mmCIF file of N, CA and C in Angstrom:
data_model
loop_
_atom_site.group_PDB
_atom_site.id
_atom_site.type_symbol
_atom_site.label_atom_id
_atom_site.label_comp_id
_atom_site.label_asym_id
_atom_site.label_seq_id
_atom_site.Cartn_x
_atom_site.Cartn_y
_atom_site.Cartn_z
ATOM 1 N N SER O 1 60.016 136.933 80.202
ATOM 2 C CA SER O 1 59.360 136.423 81.420
ATOM 3 C C SER O 1 59.927 135.066 81.843
ATOM 4 N N MET O 2 60.654 134.423 80.921
ATOM 5 C CA MET O 2 61.184 133.098 81.275
ATOM 6 C C MET O 2 62.251 133.177 82.363
ATOM 7 N N LEU O 3 63.060 134.226 82.341
ATOM 8 C CA LEU O 3 64.131 134.329 83.319
ATOM 9 C C LEU O 3 63.722 135.218 84.481
ATOM 10 N N THR O 4 62.793 134.735 85.296
ATOM 11 C CA THR O 4 62.471 135.467 86.518
ATOM 12 C C THR O 4 63.657 135.341 87.448
ATOM 13 N N PRO O 5 63.901 136.356 88.291
ATOM 14 C CA PRO O 5 65.091 136.320 89.157
ATOM 15 C C PRO O 5 65.193 135.034 89.962
ATOM 16 N N SER O 6 64.066 134.541 90.506
ATOM 17 C CA SER O 6 64.156 133.332 91.336
ATOM 18 C C SER O 6 64.614 132.134 90.493
ATOM 19 N N LYS O 7 64.070 132.010 89.281
ATOM 20 C CA LYS O 7 64.494 130.907 88.406
ATOM 21 C C LYS O 7 65.991 131.011 88.122
ATOM 22 N N LYS O 8 66.423 132.225 87.806
ATOM 23 C CA LYS O 8 67.815 132.416 87.446
ATOM 24 C C LYS O 8 68.727 132.037 88.622
ATOM 25 N N ARG O 9 68.340 132.459 89.808
ATOM 26 C CA ARG O 9 69.160 132.148 90.974
ATOM 27 C C ARG O 9 69.250 130.644 91.176
ATOM 28 N N SER O 10 68.124 129.952 91.104
ATOM 29 C CA SER O 10 68.157 128.510 91.343
ATOM 30 C C SER O 10 68.980 127.828 90.240
ATOM 31 N N ARG O 11 68.918 128.363 89.024
ATOM 32 C CA ARG O 11 69.730 127.819 87.925
ATOM 33 C C ARG O 11 71.212 127.923 88.268
ATOM 34 N N GLU O 12 71.617 129.101 88.726
ATOM 35 C CA GLU O 12 73.030 129.276 89.072
ATOM 36 C C GLU O 12 73.433 128.357 90.216
ATOM 37 N N GLY O 13 72.552 128.228 91.169
ATOM 38 C CA GLY O 13 72.839 127.350 92.306
ATOM 39 C C GLY O 13 73.138 125.941 91.829
ATOM 40 N N SER O 14 72.321 125.434 90.904
ATOM 41 C CA SER O 14 72.519 124.055 90.480
ATOM 42 C C SER O 14 73.794 123.907 89.657
ATOM 43 N N SER O 15 74.159 124.951 88.902
ATOM 44 C CA SER O 15 75.353 124.807 88.083
ATOM 45 C C SER O 15 76.618 124.789 88.951
ATOM 46 N N THR O 16 76.628 125.551 90.061
ATOM 47 C CA THR O 16 77.809 125.488 90.919
ATOM 48 C C THR O 16 77.877 124.130 91.617
ATOM 49 N N GLU O 17 76.730 123.569 91.953
ATOM 50 C CA GLU O 17 76.724 122.227 92.532
ATOM 51 C C GLU O 17 77.378 121.235 91.575
ATOM 52 N N LEU O 18 76.991 121.302 90.324
ATOM 53 C CA LEU O 18 77.551 120.411 89.321
ATOM 54 C C LEU O 18 79.072 120.542 89.251
ATOM 55 N N ALA O 19 79.548 121.768 89.320
ATOM 56 C CA ALA O 19 80.982 121.991 89.183
ATOM 57 C C ALA O 19 81.747 121.345 90.332
ATOM 58 N N SER O 20 81.154 121.318 91.520
ATOM 59 C CA SER O 20 81.906 120.822 92.664
ATOM 60 C C SER O 20 81.891 119.296 92.756
ATOM 61 N N THR O 21 80.894 118.645 92.151
ATOM 62 C CA THR O 21 80.891 117.180 92.220
ATOM 63 C C THR O 21 81.809 116.634 91.148
ATOM 64 N N PRO O 22 82.605 115.589 91.490
ATOM 65 C CA PRO O 22 83.515 115.041 90.475
ATOM 66 C C PRO O 22 82.717 114.443 89.328
ATOM 67 N N GLN O 23 83.211 114.593 88.120
ATOM 68 C CA GLN O 23 82.491 114.079 86.957
ATOM 69 C C GLN O 23 82.543 112.553 86.956
ATOM 70 N N PRO O 24 81.454 111.919 86.552
ATOM 71 C CA PRO O 24 81.514 110.464 86.415
ATOM 72 C C PRO O 24 82.512 110.115 85.314
ATOM 73 N N GLY O 25 83.162 108.960 85.444
ATOM 74 C CA GLY O 25 84.118 108.593 84.411
ATOM 75 C C GLY O 25 85.549 108.811 84.871
ATOM 76 N N THR O 26 85.778 109.801 85.732
ATOM 77 C CA THR O 26 87.099 109.887 86.347
ATOM 78 C C THR O 26 86.946 109.348 87.756
ATOM 79 N N SER O 27 87.572 108.224 88.035
ATOM 80 C CA SER O 27 87.444 107.691 89.381
ATOM 81 C C SER O 27 88.296 108.554 90.292
ATOM 82 N N SER O 28 87.784 108.831 91.481
ATOM 83 C CA SER O 28 88.485 109.748 92.363
ATOM 84 C C SER O 28 89.845 109.191 92.743
ATOM 85 N N ALA O 29 89.946 107.876 92.867
ATOM 86 C CA ALA O 29 91.219 107.258 93.227
ATOM 87 C C ALA O 29 92.258 107.555 92.159
ATOM 88 N N GLU O 30 91.829 107.431 90.901
ATOM 89 C CA GLU O 30 92.760 107.645 89.794
ATOM 90 C C GLU O 30 93.273 109.074 89.792
ATOM 91 N N SER O 31 92.342 110.045 89.892
ATOM 92 C CA SER O 31 92.773 111.431 89.813
ATOM 93 C C SER O 31 93.625 111.789 91.030
ATOM 94 N N ALA O 32 93.299 111.220 92.186
ATOM 95 C CA ALA O 32 94.096 111.491 93.380
ATOM 96 C C ALA O 32 95.503 110.939 93.182
ATOM 97 N N TYR O 33 95.587 109.749 92.612
ATOM 98 C CA TYR O 33 96.882 109.116 92.388
ATOM 99 C C TYR O 33 97.744 109.962 91.447
ATOM 100 N N THR O 34 97.181 110.376 90.321
ATOM 101 C CA THR O 34 97.981 111.136 89.367
ATOM 102 C C THR O 34 98.313 112.517 89.931
ATOM 103 N N ALA O 35 97.395 113.086 90.726
ATOM 104 C CA ALA O 35 97.635 114.419 91.270
ATOM 105 C C ALA O 35 98.754 114.376 92.306
ATOM 106 N N SER O 36 98.756 113.335 93.160
ATOM 107 C CA SER O 36 99.677 113.360 94.293
ATOM 108 C C SER O 36 101.045 112.787 93.958
ATOM 109 N N THR O 37 101.144 111.949 92.921
ATOM 110 C CA THR O 37 102.466 111.417 92.588
ATOM 111 C C THR O 37 102.991 112.031 91.309
ATOM 112 N N PRO O 38 104.084 112.753 91.394
ATOM 113 C CA PRO O 38 104.727 113.232 90.166
ATOM 114 C C PRO O 38 105.196 112.024 89.367
ATOM 115 N N GLN O 39 105.060 112.085 88.070
ATOM 116 C CA GLN O 39 105.332 110.929 87.226
ATOM 117 C C GLN O 39 106.775 110.445 87.368
ATOM 118 N N LYS O 40 107.728 111.376 87.524
ATOM 119 C CA LYS O 40 109.136 110.979 87.580
ATOM 120 C C LYS O 40 109.417 110.072 88.763
ATOM 121 N N LEU O 41 108.822 110.388 89.902
ATOM 122 C CA LEU O 41 109.049 109.572 91.088
ATOM 123 C C LEU O 41 108.432 108.191 90.915
ATOM 124 N N ALA O 42 107.288 108.134 90.251
ATOM 125 C CA ALA O 42 106.573 106.871 90.148
ATOM 126 C C ALA O 42 107.257 105.900 89.196
ATOM 127 N N ALA O 43 108.002 106.437 88.228
ATOM 128 C CA ALA O 43 108.488 105.582 87.150
ATOM 129 C C ALA O 43 109.389 104.422 87.572
ATOM 130 N N PRO O 44 110.487 104.658 88.304
ATOM 131 C CA PRO O 44 111.403 103.536 88.541
ATOM 132 C C PRO O 44 110.738 102.379 89.253
ATOM 133 N N GLN O 45 109.989 102.672 90.291
ATOM 134 C CA GLN O 45 109.343 101.613 91.054
ATOM 135 C C GLN O 45 108.293 100.934 90.178
ATOM 136 N N HIS O 46 107.686 101.723 89.305
ATOM 137 C CA HIS O 46 106.683 101.232 88.377
ATOM 138 C C HIS O 46 107.291 100.201 87.426
ATOM 139 N N ASP O 47 108.465 100.521 86.888
ATOM 140 C CA ASP O 47 109.141 99.616 85.963
ATOM 141 C C ASP O 47 109.525 98.322 86.664
ATOM 142 N N GLU O 48 109.994 98.455 87.895
ATOM 143 C CA GLU O 48 110.380 97.271 88.659
ATOM 144 C C GLU O 48 109.185 96.349 88.826
ATOM 145 N N GLU O 49 108.072 96.971 89.190
ATOM 146 C CA GLU O 49 106.862 96.181 89.412
ATOM 147 C C GLU O 49 106.425 95.510 88.113
ATOM 148 N N ALA O 50 106.504 96.251 87.018
ATOM 149 C CA ALA O 50 106.119 95.705 85.725
ATOM 150 C C ALA O 50 106.965 94.485 85.389
ATOM 151 N N ALA O 51 108.256 94.572 85.689
ATOM 152 C CA ALA O 51 109.145 93.440 85.434
ATOM 153 C C ALA O 51 108.742 92.255 86.318
ATOM 154 N N ASP O 52 108.413 92.533 87.575
ATOM 155 C CA ASP O 52 107.952 91.477 88.482
ATOM 156 C C ASP O 52 106.725 90.768 87.925
ATOM 157 N N LEU O 53 105.883 91.539 87.260
ATOM 158 C CA LEU O 53 104.644 90.975 86.739
ATOM 159 C C LEU O 53 104.880 90.221 85.430
ATOM 160 N N GLY O 54 106.132 90.228 84.969
ATOM 161 C CA GLY O 54 106.457 89.492 83.758
ATOM 162 C C GLY O 54 106.085 90.220 82.474
ATOM 163 N N LEU O 55 105.904 91.536 82.568
ATOM 164 C CA LEU O 55 105.592 92.316 81.364
ATOM 165 C C LEU O 55 106.885 92.622 80.636
ATOM 166 N N ASP O 56 106.917 92.399 79.327
ATOM 167 C CA ASP O 56 108.180 92.655 78.650
ATOM 168 C C ASP O 56 108.318 94.129 78.253
ATOM 169 N N GLU O 57 109.569 94.533 78.139
ATOM 170 C CA GLU O 57 109.905 95.947 77.942
ATOM 171 C C GLU O 57 109.256 96.505 76.673
ATOM 172 N N GLU O 58 109.234 95.695 75.621
ATOM 173 C CA GLU O 58 108.690 96.148 74.341
ATOM 174 C C GLU O 58 107.207 96.493 74.473
ATOM 175 N N CYS O 59 106.455 95.622 75.133
ATOM 176 C CA CYS O 59 105.018 95.873 75.331
ATOM 177 C C CYS O 59 104.797 97.100 76.204
ATOM 178 N N LEU O 60 105.638 97.233 77.227
ATOM 179 C CA LEU O 60 105.520 98.402 78.097
ATOM 180 C C LEU O 60 105.773 99.685 77.310
ATOM 181 N N LYS O 61 106.773 99.657 76.442
ATOM 182 C CA LYS O 61 107.065 100.848 75.638
ATOM 183 C C LYS O 61 105.889 101.178 74.736
ATOM 184 N N ARG O 62 105.321 100.143 74.111
ATOM 185 C CA ARG O 62 104.188 100.381 73.228
ATOM 186 C C ARG O 62 103.008 100.926 74.017
ATOM 187 N N ALA O 63 102.785 100.359 75.211
ATOM 188 C CA ALA O 63 101.689 100.818 76.060
ATOM 189 C C ALA O 63 101.913 102.267 76.479
ATOM 190 N N ARG O 64 103.169 102.585 76.816
ATOM 191 C CA ARG O 64 103.497 103.935 77.271
ATOM 192 C C ARG O 64 103.216 104.946 76.164
ATOM 193 N N ARG O 65 103.599 104.584 74.942
ATOM 194 C CA ARG O 65 103.357 105.492 73.812
ATOM 195 C C ARG O 65 101.877 105.761 73.618
ATOM 196 N N LYS O 66 101.052 104.753 73.864
ATOM 197 C CA LYS O 66 99.604 104.904 73.683
ATOM 198 C C LYS O 66 98.935 105.449 74.945
ATOM 199 N N GLY O 67 99.742 105.664 76.003
ATOM 200 C CA GLY O 67 99.163 106.156 77.257
ATOM 201 C C GLY O 67 98.421 105.072 78.018
ATOM 202 N N LEU O 68 98.780 103.804 77.777
ATOM 203 C CA LEU O 68 98.050 102.684 78.394
ATOM 204 C C LEU O 68 98.892 101.934 79.424
ATOM 205 N N GLU O 69 100.069 102.478 79.736
ATOM 206 C CA GLU O 69 100.982 101.726 80.601
ATOM 207 C C GLU O 69 100.377 101.435 81.974
ATOM 208 N N VAL O 70 99.780 102.460 82.575
ATOM 209 C CA VAL O 70 99.204 102.274 83.915
ATOM 210 C C VAL O 70 98.100 101.215 83.877
ATOM 211 N N SER O 71 97.276 101.278 82.827
ATOM 212 C CA SER O 71 96.199 100.292 82.679
ATOM 213 C C SER O 71 96.761 98.895 82.488
ATOM 214 N N LEU O 72 97.804 98.790 81.688
ATOM 215 C CA LEU O 72 98.422 97.481 81.428
ATOM 216 C C LEU O 72 98.944 96.862 82.715
ATOM 217 N N VAL O 73 99.652 97.669 83.517
ATOM 218 C CA VAL O 73 100.202 97.164 84.778
ATOM 219 C C VAL O 73 99.068 96.791 85.741
ATOM 220 N N SER O 74 98.016 97.622 85.783
ATOM 221 C CA SER O 74 96.875 97.315 86.656
ATOM 222 C C SER O 74 96.237 95.999 86.254
ATOM 223 N N LEU O 75 96.102 95.793 84.954
ATOM 224 C CA LEU O 75 95.505 94.553 84.460
ATOM 225 C C LEU O 75 96.380 93.363 84.837
ATOM 226 N N ALA O 76 97.679 93.488 84.617
ATOM 227 C CA ALA O 76 98.612 92.388 84.901
ATOM 228 C C ALA O 76 98.638 92.051 86.389
ATOM 229 N N ARG O 77 98.310 93.043 87.219
ATOM 230 C CA ARG O 77 98.354 92.870 88.673
ATOM 231 C C ARG O 77 97.164 92.042 89.187
ATOM 232 N N ARG O 78 96.073 91.978 88.409
ATOM 233 C CA ARG O 78 94.876 91.279 88.870
ATOM 234 C C ARG O 78 95.122 89.781 89.005
ATOM 235 N N SER O 79 94.669 89.209 90.128
ATOM 236 C CA SER O 79 94.938 87.792 90.370
ATOM 237 C C SER O 79 94.286 86.898 89.309
ATOM 238 N N GLU O 80 93.078 87.285 88.846
ATOM 239 C CA GLU O 80 92.406 86.461 87.830
ATOM 240 C C GLU O 80 93.224 86.422 86.550
ATOM 241 N N ILE O 81 93.890 87.549 86.264
ATOM 242 C CA ILE O 81 94.678 87.644 85.034
ATOM 243 C C ILE O 81 95.995 86.885 85.186
ATOM 244 N N LYS O 82 96.621 87.000 86.351
ATOM 245 C CA LYS O 82 97.855 86.241 86.602
ATOM 246 C C LYS O 82 97.600 84.754 86.411
ATOM 247 N N ALA O 83 96.422 84.299 86.846
ATOM 248 C CA ALA O 83 96.086 82.875 86.765
ATOM 249 C C ALA O 83 95.993 82.385 85.321
ATOM 250 N N LEU O 84 95.761 83.306 84.390
ATOM 251 C CA LEU O 84 95.624 82.898 82.987
ATOM 252 C C LEU O 84 96.980 82.743 82.294
ATOM 253 N N HIS O 85 98.046 83.266 82.905
ATOM 254 C CA HIS O 85 99.400 83.209 82.323
ATOM 255 C C HIS O 85 99.421 83.695 80.879
ATOM 256 N N LEU O 86 98.860 84.865 80.653
ATOM 257 C CA LEU O 86 98.832 85.415 79.299
ATOM 258 C C LEU O 86 100.128 86.161 79.007
ATOM 259 N N SER O 87 100.440 86.309 77.719
ATOM 260 C CA SER O 87 101.634 87.062 77.346
ATOM 261 C C SER O 87 101.357 88.558 77.470
ATOM 262 N N SER O 88 102.424 89.338 77.574
ATOM 263 C CA SER O 88 102.287 90.792 77.662
ATOM 264 C C SER O 88 101.511 91.334 76.472
ATOM 265 N N SER O 89 101.777 90.779 75.280
ATOM 266 C CA SER O 89 101.109 91.325 74.096
ATOM 267 C C SER O 89 99.616 91.021 74.117
ATOM 268 N N GLU O 90 99.226 89.871 74.685
ATOM 269 C CA GLU O 90 97.794 89.567 74.815
ATOM 270 C C GLU O 90 97.122 90.569 75.762
ATOM 271 N N LEU O 91 97.809 90.877 76.849
ATOM 272 C CA LEU O 91 97.265 91.842 77.814
ATOM 273 C C LEU O 91 97.150 93.223 77.173
ATOM 274 N N LEU O 92 98.194 93.619 76.455
ATOM 275 C CA LEU O 92 98.192 94.938 75.812
ATOM 276 C C LEU O 92 97.061 95.019 74.787
ATOM 277 N N GLU O 93 96.902 93.952 74.018
ATOM 278 C CA GLU O 93 95.837 93.908 73.008
ATOM 279 C C GLU O 93 94.472 94.077 73.675
ATOM 280 N N ALA O 94 94.270 93.390 74.795
ATOM 281 C CA ALA O 94 92.991 93.483 75.513
ATOM 282 C C ALA O 94 92.745 94.909 76.006
ATOM 283 N N ILE O 95 93.796 95.538 76.535
ATOM 284 C CA ILE O 95 93.671 96.921 77.020
ATOM 285 C C ILE O 95 93.360 97.859 75.855
ATOM 286 N N ARG O 96 94.015 97.614 74.725
ATOM 287 C CA ARG O 96 93.798 98.461 73.557
ATOM 288 C C ARG O 96 92.339 98.350 73.088
ATOM 289 N N LYS O 97 91.849 97.121 73.020
ATOM 290 C CA LYS O 97 90.468 96.897 72.578
ATOM 291 C C LYS O 97 89.471 97.571 73.504
ATOM 292 N N SER O 98 89.770 97.559 74.795
ATOM 293 C CA SER O 98 88.810 98.105 75.766
ATOM 294 C C SER O 98 88.951 99.614 75.909
ATOM 295 N N GLY O 99 89.885 100.211 75.182
ATOM 296 C CA GLY O 99 90.071 101.655 75.273
ATOM 297 C C GLY O 99 90.722 102.080 76.570
ATOM 298 N N GLY O 100 91.500 101.185 77.182
ATOM 299 C CA GLY O 100 92.226 101.537 78.397
ATOM 300 C C GLY O 100 91.479 101.211 79.686
ATOM 301 N N PHE O 101 90.291 100.602 79.555
ATOM 302 C CA PHE O 101 89.529 100.268 80.768
ATOM 303 C C PHE O 101 89.935 98.891 81.278
ATOM 304 N N VAL O 102 90.498 98.873 82.487
ATOM 305 C CA VAL O 102 91.063 97.641 83.027
ATOM 306 C C VAL O 102 89.983 96.582 83.234
ATOM 307 N N ASN O 103 88.853 96.979 83.843
ATOM 308 C CA ASN O 103 87.811 95.984 84.117
ATOM 309 C C ASN O 103 87.238 95.385 82.850
ATOM 310 N N ALA O 104 87.016 96.225 81.844
ATOM 311 C CA ALA O 104 86.495 95.727 80.568
ATOM 312 C C ALA O 104 87.477 94.748 79.947
ATOM 313 N N ALA O 105 88.755 95.102 79.968
ATOM 314 C CA ALA O 105 89.781 94.229 79.402
ATOM 315 C C ALA O 105 89.816 92.906 80.155
ATOM 316 N N LYS O 106 89.744 92.990 81.477
ATOM 317 C CA LYS O 106 89.788 91.782 82.301
ATOM 318 C C LYS O 106 88.608 90.880 81.963
ATOM 319 N N ASN O 107 87.409 91.471 81.906
ATOM 320 C CA ASN O 107 86.220 90.671 81.611
ATOM 321 C C ASN O 107 86.300 90.032 80.232
ATOM 322 N N ASN O 108 86.790 90.798 79.247
ATOM 323 C CA ASN O 108 86.944 90.248 77.897
ATOM 324 C C ASN O 108 87.886 89.047 77.895
ATOM 325 N N LEU O 109 89.017 89.193 78.588
ATOM 326 C CA LEU O 109 89.991 88.099 78.640
ATOM 327 C C LEU O 109 89.401 86.870 79.312
ATOM 328 N N LEU O 110 88.682 87.097 80.406
ATOM 329 C CA LEU O 110 88.124 85.962 81.139
ATOM 330 C C LEU O 110 87.057 85.244 80.316
ATOM 331 N N THR O 111 86.198 86.019 79.630
ATOM 332 C CA THR O 111 85.159 85.353 78.832
ATOM 333 C C THR O 111 85.771 84.643 77.627
ATOM 334 N N GLU O 112 86.791 85.273 76.996
ATOM 335 C CA GLU O 112 87.469 84.619 75.876
ATOM 336 C C GLU O 112 88.085 83.309 76.330
ATOM 337 N N ARG O 113 88.721 83.346 77.494
ATOM 338 C CA ARG O 113 89.394 82.160 78.021
ATOM 339 C C ARG O 113 88.378 81.051 78.298
ATOM 340 N N GLN O 114 87.212 81.438 78.827
ATOM 341 C CA GLN O 114 86.177 80.437 79.093
ATOM 342 C C GLN O 114 85.717 79.783 77.795
ATOM 343 N N LYS O 115 85.546 80.626 76.766
ATOM 344 C CA LYS O 115 85.102 80.095 75.471
ATOM 345 C C LYS O 115 86.100 79.079 74.935
ATOM 346 N N THR O 116 87.387 79.408 74.987
ATOM 347 C CA THR O 116 88.385 78.501 74.407
ATOM 348 C C THR O 116 88.523 77.243 75.238
ATOM 349 N N SER O 117 88.388 77.358 76.565
ATOM 350 C CA SER O 117 88.609 76.175 77.393
ATOM 351 C C SER O 117 87.374 75.248 77.377
ATOM 352 N N GLN O 118 86.216 75.761 77.020
ATOM 353 C CA GLN O 118 85.023 74.910 76.997
ATOM 354 C C GLN O 118 85.140 73.830 75.937
ATOM 355 N N GLY O 119 85.684 74.196 74.779
ATOM 356 C CA GLY O 119 85.774 73.242 73.688
ATOM 357 C C GLY O 119 86.873 72.213 73.882
ATOM 358 N N MET O 120 87.742 72.427 74.847
ATOM 359 C CA MET O 120 88.877 71.527 75.020
ATOM 360 C C MET O 120 88.675 70.612 76.223
ATOM 361 N N PRO O 121 89.127 69.354 76.121
ATOM 362 C CA PRO O 121 89.013 68.464 77.281
ATOM 363 C C PRO O 121 89.890 68.967 78.428
ATOM 364 N N ALA O 122 89.396 68.871 79.622
ATOM 365 C CA ALA O 122 90.177 69.338 80.767
ATOM 366 C C ALA O 122 91.389 68.437 80.921
ATOM 367 N N VAL O 123 92.546 69.072 81.216
ATOM 368 C CA VAL O 123 93.766 68.280 81.331
ATOM 369 C C VAL O 123 93.961 67.882 82.778
#
């Protein structure tokens, strides 16, 4: 008696709705970007940009192996992060700690920087 036809129909209706809405956690911009740009085309311009951002090749290779390269470049691109003049390895470490989440890494770096600069006299 639990599965009356009307209940079953409404159940199916809701499950198809769920399927069509994008899952939380994948930002639509990200999936659109990866879907529309084949990786081969993106690479050369990507490397150039990474070099512009002052990321060293070794860190980029390590990030690429861990699948964090895009996150690393996104983090390095942020104006707040550029202002900190951090090394590539510091940025990579932050991305690694945050599990690849750019905003989390950025916030961690900014709060760490605030902590260290509080104890020091302003120059």
